[in-house]
XYZ file of C-alpha atoms in Angstrom:
454
model
C 116.337 42.623 89.593
C 115.225 45.405 91.911
C 112.926 44.374 94.740
C 111.061 47.635 94.267
C 109.843 46.452 90.861
C 106.010 46.360 91.120
C 105.557 43.325 88.931
C 108.136 41.359 90.883
C 106.610 42.196 94.272
C 103.021 41.350 93.125
C 103.990 38.106 91.442
C 106.011 36.700 94.274
C 104.308 38.140 97.345
C 102.708 35.065 99.009
C 100.041 37.234 100.654
C 98.947 38.634 97.292
C 99.022 35.148 95.794
C 96.748 33.918 98.585
C 94.381 36.865 98.123
C 94.165 36.274 94.402
C 93.591 32.581 94.938
C 90.749 33.133 97.427
C 89.154 35.693 95.157
C 89.251 33.369 92.176
C 87.865 30.504 94.232
C 84.968 32.694 95.332
C 84.316 33.773 91.756
C 84.431 30.137 90.685
C 81.796 29.258 93.282
C 79.612 32.173 92.163
C 79.876 31.239 88.495
C 79.668 27.453 88.591
C 77.776 26.342 91.715
C 74.136 27.103 90.978
C 70.612 26.060 91.880
C 68.804 26.559 88.597
C 70.178 29.881 87.437
C 70.874 31.223 90.944
C 74.484 31.202 92.231
C 74.626 29.081 95.376
C 75.693 31.918 97.718
C 72.772 34.058 96.518
C 70.417 31.081 96.839
C 71.478 30.563 100.471
C 71.164 34.280 101.171
C 67.656 34.328 99.683
C 66.657 31.355 101.841
C 67.994 33.022 104.974
C 66.181 36.304 104.286
C 62.900 34.504 103.526
C 63.266 32.492 106.739
C 63.791 35.678 108.760
C 60.595 37.177 107.310
C 58.677 33.958 107.973
C 59.866 33.824 111.585
C 58.690 37.415 111.942
C 55.213 36.260 110.886
C 54.931 38.400 107.754
C 56.238 37.922 104.217
C 55.393 40.950 102.049
C 53.562 40.138 98.812
C 55.106 43.027 96.896
C 57.018 42.243 93.728
C 60.492 42.783 95.213
C 60.134 40.150 97.932
C 58.092 37.780 95.756
C 60.735 37.725 93.013
C 63.208 36.325 95.536
C 60.637 33.996 97.127
C 59.328 32.458 93.895
C 62.854 32.142 92.495
C 64.102 30.408 95.655
C 61.323 27.835 95.877
C 60.746 27.460 92.137
C 64.344 26.707 91.223
C 64.759 24.497 94.310
C 61.825 22.312 93.196
C 62.968 22.342 89.575
C 66.530 21.411 90.509
C 65.242 18.570 92.667
C 63.226 17.231 89.731
C 66.168 17.488 87.342
C 68.390 15.474 89.660
C 65.978 12.592 90.146
C 67.392 9.390 88.632
C 65.851 8.360 85.293
C 62.655 10.444 85.559
C 64.711 13.630 85.802
C 65.206 13.405 82.044
C 61.513 12.948 81.320
C 59.974 16.214 82.510
C 60.251 15.670 86.268
C 61.527 19.220 86.808
C 58.291 20.807 85.558
C 56.207 18.254 87.462
C 58.093 18.835 90.722
C 57.980 22.627 90.354
C 54.182 22.452 90.048
C 53.022 19.567 92.212
C 55.532 19.544 95.089
C 54.325 23.013 96.186
C 50.718 21.821 95.903
C 51.472 18.839 98.150
C 53.419 20.999 100.619
C 50.459 23.355 100.925
C 47.985 20.500 101.459
C 50.084 18.780 104.140
C 50.905 22.054 105.884
C 54.650 21.822 105.249
C 54.957 25.211 103.570
C 54.777 28.197 105.945
C 51.366 29.861 105.896
C 52.901 33.271 105.260
C 54.554 31.945 102.092
C 51.286 30.405 100.904
C 49.285 33.560 101.612
C 51.794 35.946 100.024
C 52.344 33.763 96.957
C 48.608 33.330 96.370
C 47.950 37.045 96.810
C 50.770 37.985 94.457
C 49.797 35.459 91.780
C 46.116 36.340 91.748
C 46.545 40.113 92.013
C 49.225 40.536 89.358
C 48.179 38.004 86.665
C 51.895 37.483 86.144
C 51.192 34.315 84.166
C 49.792 36.438 81.333
C 52.890 38.655 81.279
C 54.945 35.477 80.975
C 52.780 34.037 78.188
C 52.648 37.245 76.148
C 56.443 37.682 76.250
C 56.936 34.032 75.262
C 54.388 34.184 72.418
C 55.566 37.472 70.931
C 59.245 36.576 71.279
C 58.808 33.192 69.607
C 56.669 34.534 66.753
C 58.976 37.454 66.073
C 61.938 35.076 65.834
C 60.350 32.562 63.455
C 60.979 32.241 59.766
C 57.997 33.873 58.006
C 57.413 31.039 55.537
C 57.746 28.415 58.272
C 55.390 30.411 60.494
C 52.543 30.590 58.009
C 52.956 26.968 56.887
C 52.945 25.836 60.498
C 49.713 27.679 61.290
C 48.023 26.344 58.167
C 49.038 22.725 58.750
C 48.830 22.304 62.520
C 45.028 22.121 62.575
C 44.857 18.836 60.657
C 46.966 16.714 63.080
C 45.170 18.409 65.990
C 41.755 17.426 64.606
C 42.848 13.876 63.836
C 44.375 13.539 67.288
C 41.197 14.632 69.054
C 39.022 12.215 67.087
C 41.330 9.246 67.657
C 41.887 10.188 71.310
C 38.159 10.336 71.980
C 37.524 7.010 70.260
C 40.357 5.236 72.094
C 39.356 6.734 75.447
C 35.748 5.682 74.946
C 36.832 2.182 73.960
C 39.049 1.752 77.015
C 36.401 3.147 79.342
C 33.684 0.865 77.981
C 36.035 -2.123 78.231
C 36.511 -1.240 81.924
C 32.744 -1.241 82.437
C 32.273 2.518 82.794
C 29.148 4.272 81.587
C 29.666 5.921 78.145
C 28.014 9.187 79.197
C 30.307 9.498 82.233
C 33.377 8.541 80.210
C 32.884 11.219 77.589
C 31.459 14.162 79.545
C 33.301 13.722 82.837
C 36.678 12.270 81.785
C 37.514 12.733 78.087
C 35.924 16.127 77.467
C 37.503 17.813 80.520
C 40.916 16.592 79.315
C 40.463 18.415 75.998
C 38.510 21.408 77.351
C 41.443 23.841 77.441
C 42.250 24.057 81.132
C 40.449 25.456 84.166
C 39.269 28.983 83.388
C 38.476 28.296 79.742
C 37.417 24.652 80.148
C 36.512 23.197 83.530
C 34.583 26.221 84.798
C 32.440 26.711 81.628
C 31.796 22.948 81.612
C 30.679 22.984 85.239
C 28.335 25.908 84.562
C 26.895 24.114 81.533
C 26.494 20.838 83.420
C 24.819 22.626 86.330
C 22.245 24.165 83.993
C 21.656 21.173 81.721
C 21.985 18.262 84.166
C 20.409 20.081 87.158
C 23.385 19.492 89.429
C 25.279 21.809 91.746
C 28.085 23.654 89.945
C 30.508 22.947 92.770
C 29.862 19.220 92.472
C 30.308 19.367 88.693
C 33.560 21.334 89.010
C 34.834 18.885 91.635
C 34.324 16.018 89.177
C 35.894 17.581 86.080
C 38.782 19.533 87.623
C 40.835 16.472 88.687
C 40.536 15.066 85.150
C 41.941 18.314 83.764
C 44.925 18.104 86.104
C 45.581 14.403 85.527
C 45.369 14.884 81.772
C 47.863 17.727 82.003
C 50.178 15.633 84.212
C 50.075 12.806 81.670
C 50.869 15.266 78.875
C 53.860 16.652 80.814
C 55.338 13.172 81.215
C 54.773 12.317 77.535
C 56.314 15.629 76.470
C 59.449 14.856 78.484
C 59.648 11.430 76.840
C 59.291 13.014 73.390
C 62.170 15.364 74.182
C 64.400 12.389 74.974
C 63.219 10.653 71.804
C 64.267 13.710 69.827
C 67.750 13.580 71.334
C 68.076 9.953 70.310
C 66.616 10.437 66.812
C 67.429 14.026 65.762
C 65.920 13.575 62.289
C 62.451 13.417 63.866
C 62.576 16.877 65.438
C 63.045 20.499 64.465
C 64.013 21.440 68.056
C 61.116 23.872 68.350
C 60.164 24.243 64.690
C 57.107 22.537 63.224
C 58.232 22.822 59.612
C 61.604 22.194 57.979
C 63.289 25.579 57.598
C 63.767 26.307 53.926
C 64.422 30.003 54.389
C 67.743 31.796 53.934
C 69.520 34.884 55.103
C 67.904 36.875 57.869
C 64.674 34.977 57.378
C 66.214 31.712 58.500
C 67.092 32.989 61.970
C 65.262 31.047 64.662
C 65.096 30.952 68.402
C 67.846 28.367 68.445
C 70.300 30.782 66.857
C 72.328 32.934 69.230
C 71.578 36.632 69.437
C 73.971 38.853 67.513
C 74.723 40.959 70.554
C 73.504 44.179 68.910
C 70.396 44.415 71.071
C 71.099 47.106 73.681
C 69.107 47.724 76.833
C 66.658 50.112 75.160
C 65.980 47.615 72.371
C 65.295 44.848 74.886
C 62.965 47.155 76.809
C 61.165 47.968 73.564
C 60.780 44.253 72.867
C 59.141 43.757 76.268
C 56.869 46.764 75.724
C 55.863 45.392 72.311
C 54.695 42.165 73.953
C 52.714 44.055 76.613
C 51.037 46.371 74.082
C 50.051 43.459 71.843
C 48.481 41.764 74.848
C 46.541 44.951 75.606
C 45.267 44.863 72.016
C 44.263 41.256 72.655
C 42.334 42.373 75.749
C 40.549 44.989 73.656
C 39.656 42.290 71.131
C 38.233 40.168 73.944
C 35.931 43.017 74.983
C 34.780 43.565 71.396
C 34.383 40.055 69.978
C 34.996 37.667 72.884
C 38.223 36.156 71.502
C 40.586 35.179 74.372
C 43.237 37.870 74.811
C 46.269 35.551 74.320
C 44.788 34.232 71.063
C 43.959 37.718 69.797
C 47.481 38.847 70.664
C 48.848 35.801 68.855
C 47.039 36.650 65.612
C 48.103 40.296 65.804
C 51.730 39.285 66.353
C 51.601 36.919 63.375
C 50.161 39.698 61.180
C 52.881 42.151 62.274
C 55.570 39.551 61.605
C 54.247 38.715 58.139
C 53.815 42.402 57.252
C 57.390 43.287 58.358
C 55.830 45.599 60.934
C 58.875 45.791 63.199
C 62.569 46.213 62.484
C 65.146 43.401 62.713
C 66.653 45.140 65.722
C 63.345 45.096 67.584
C 62.869 41.462 66.570
C 66.122 40.655 68.300
C 65.021 42.602 71.364
C 61.889 40.436 71.491
C 64.045 37.332 71.212
C 66.181 38.397 74.193
C 63.015 39.015 76.229
C 61.796 35.549 75.254
C 65.080 33.964 76.354
C 64.992 35.809 79.671
C 61.486 34.655 80.536
C 62.188 31.119 79.355
C 65.291 30.645 81.484
C 64.529 32.851 84.487
C 60.776 32.940 85.059
C 59.451 29.476 84.149
C 60.100 27.612 87.411
C 59.089 30.517 89.681
C 55.801 30.744 87.725
C 55.210 26.994 88.064
C 55.807 27.196 91.815
C 53.245 29.999 92.126
C 50.762 27.954 90.096
C 51.284 24.957 92.361
C 50.697 27.008 95.508
C 47.834 29.202 94.319
C 45.606 27.145 92.005
C 46.564 23.448 92.135
C 44.470 21.546 94.730
C 46.452 18.468 95.729
C 43.546 16.697 97.403
C 41.406 16.761 94.265
C 44.276 15.428 92.193
C 44.864 12.534 94.573
C 41.145 11.741 94.816
C 40.981 11.139 91.068
C 43.845 8.615 91.154
C 41.712 5.548 90.475
C 42.880 2.785 88.163
C 39.966 3.181 85.773
C 40.350 6.973 85.537
C 44.090 6.695 84.969
C 43.712 4.073 82.245
C 41.148 6.154 80.358
C 43.158 9.357 80.721
C 46.526 7.855 79.765
C 45.063 6.000 76.774
C 43.227 9.125 75.572
C 46.226 11.443 75.805
C 48.626 8.830 74.394
C 46.369 8.183 71.397
C 45.948 11.911 70.786
C 49.703 12.520 70.863
C 50.590 9.447 68.800
C 48.112 10.499 66.124
C 49.637 13.974 66.018
C 53.072 12.394 65.671
C 52.232 10.163 62.720
C 49.922 12.609 60.932
C 52.491 15.379 61.305
C 55.191 13.147 59.870
C 52.914 12.156 56.983
C 52.276 15.762 55.912
C 55.923 16.820 56.071
C 56.157 18.349 59.556
C 58.595 17.519 62.341
C 56.684 14.729 64.135
C 58.092 15.207 67.638
C 57.342 18.926 67.649
C 53.820 18.329 66.331
C 53.330 15.666 69.024
C 54.407 18.094 71.754
C 51.853 20.620 70.487
C 49.320 17.779 70.593
C 50.227 17.263 74.254
C 49.021 20.809 74.883
C 45.541 19.826 73.674
C 45.182 18.058 77.004
C 47.017 20.703 79.029
C 45.772 22.667 82.024
C 45.330 25.926 80.138
C 48.204 28.401 79.986
C 49.867 26.916 83.066
C 49.717 23.457 81.496
C 51.255 24.780 78.285
C 54.162 26.224 80.251
C 54.778 22.953 82.093
C 54.378 20.776 78.986
C 56.679 22.883 76.823
C 59.205 23.138 79.657
C 59.263 19.355 80.015
C 59.663 19.013 76.248
C 62.245 21.831 76.042
C 60.177 23.415 73.237
C 59.036 26.766 74.647
C 59.232 28.276 71.140
C 56.086 26.284 70.302
C 53.987 28.417 72.684
C 52.001 30.140 69.865
C 50.842 26.776 68.531
C 50.241 25.505 72.066
C 47.906 28.420 72.694
C 45.924 27.538 69.576
C 45.697 23.907 70.689
C 44.639 24.813 74.220
C 42.419 27.850 73.862
C 40.854 27.582 70.414
C 40.659 23.783 70.477
C 39.313 23.773 74.037
C 36.687 26.440 73.320
C 35.450 24.525 70.263
C 35.242 21.261 72.221
C 33.336 22.810 75.125
C 30.917 24.711 72.877
C 30.103 21.749 70.646
C 29.763 19.328 73.563
C 27.388 21.565 75.530
C 25.394 22.294 72.368
C 25.069 18.582 71.690
C 24.217 17.830 75.314
C 21.518 20.484 75.448
C 19.844 19.605 72.150
C 20.115 15.827 71.908
C 20.745 14.235 75.304
C 18.768 16.363 77.769
């Protein structure tokens, strides 16, 4: 055979073999060695570039730099949580991504420039709401229509039963521990089910300041730690429920509340792979759809006072039921949902931990009596949702995870709880549990306090 034959010279040239081998090894490292979703070489490069900016004394808070910063720290914390023995399977990734940054800030272990830039970026962009609207719209647009409407009609009953039982159990445990009933209900149990910080703890503190003649800052300092501890308990329980679902698959719909009895195109869910027909313009349209629906929700908030995410949720459900968008655009929304679920969750949780999670207040509330009341309340609430959901023909584990969100820390708590439970497709129902349920609880409690107890 001629030595000038190209195939012969390429195949047997040891230099070319070595080059090919090194190239393939590098590609293998890029494709398989990852921290979260980030290839290890890119992760190390991001860390080096962030360190250079920090040493220079200034880390820009613009979106370009913050994407790299939040991804680096968020996936590092999440990966650490996932690799913890035993607890790594029970929601530790979401807990670590949220509370490790909070602790680092409190103990001064995170560079000040990172803290300042992250806080500025988070508070100035409201990126959490972009995340939530893309998750809500994507999950709704991908649901079976019949399952969607049945789920919305039925979810309220286990939620109501869970709140009643949770309150009764929490009161019973608190009284057994010798706590005052008034303090148990209004400063421990109610904050847990108030719907988070902005929609729950702050309105409660304002109401308490006016009705109980106390300083609002003092009131907020007492209720805020209960909100965070309740959310932390719910995250842990959600992770345990996810593991229970893996062991007993017949108890879960893997993100569906109702058994799917649809067929054809209607039976497509978030768990089904995309068909691959969604091009870049379709995906962009799916993202724009989510943003525009949120803007409609904001308009609804100005007109009737309904929280923007809830208003957007109802509009999205109406559009889905009325066949308001094409199947192609539905798939674009699903791809957007998948992107935000896999790529944005841990960076968002890191930003939440740095910007709005006070570690010192969380630690201060770690008393045995508080923990026993909180854990018993949340556990009873979730267990009731589980058994009531099963009784009325719903997937009990998925209903129970939605019930966890009744004690979540608002939208940020919903993200962490659903991440721990690996059920991000339940975000629409989580928003109902958190925002509508929390608003009802706060309104009724303050009304009762003002008219009967003060």
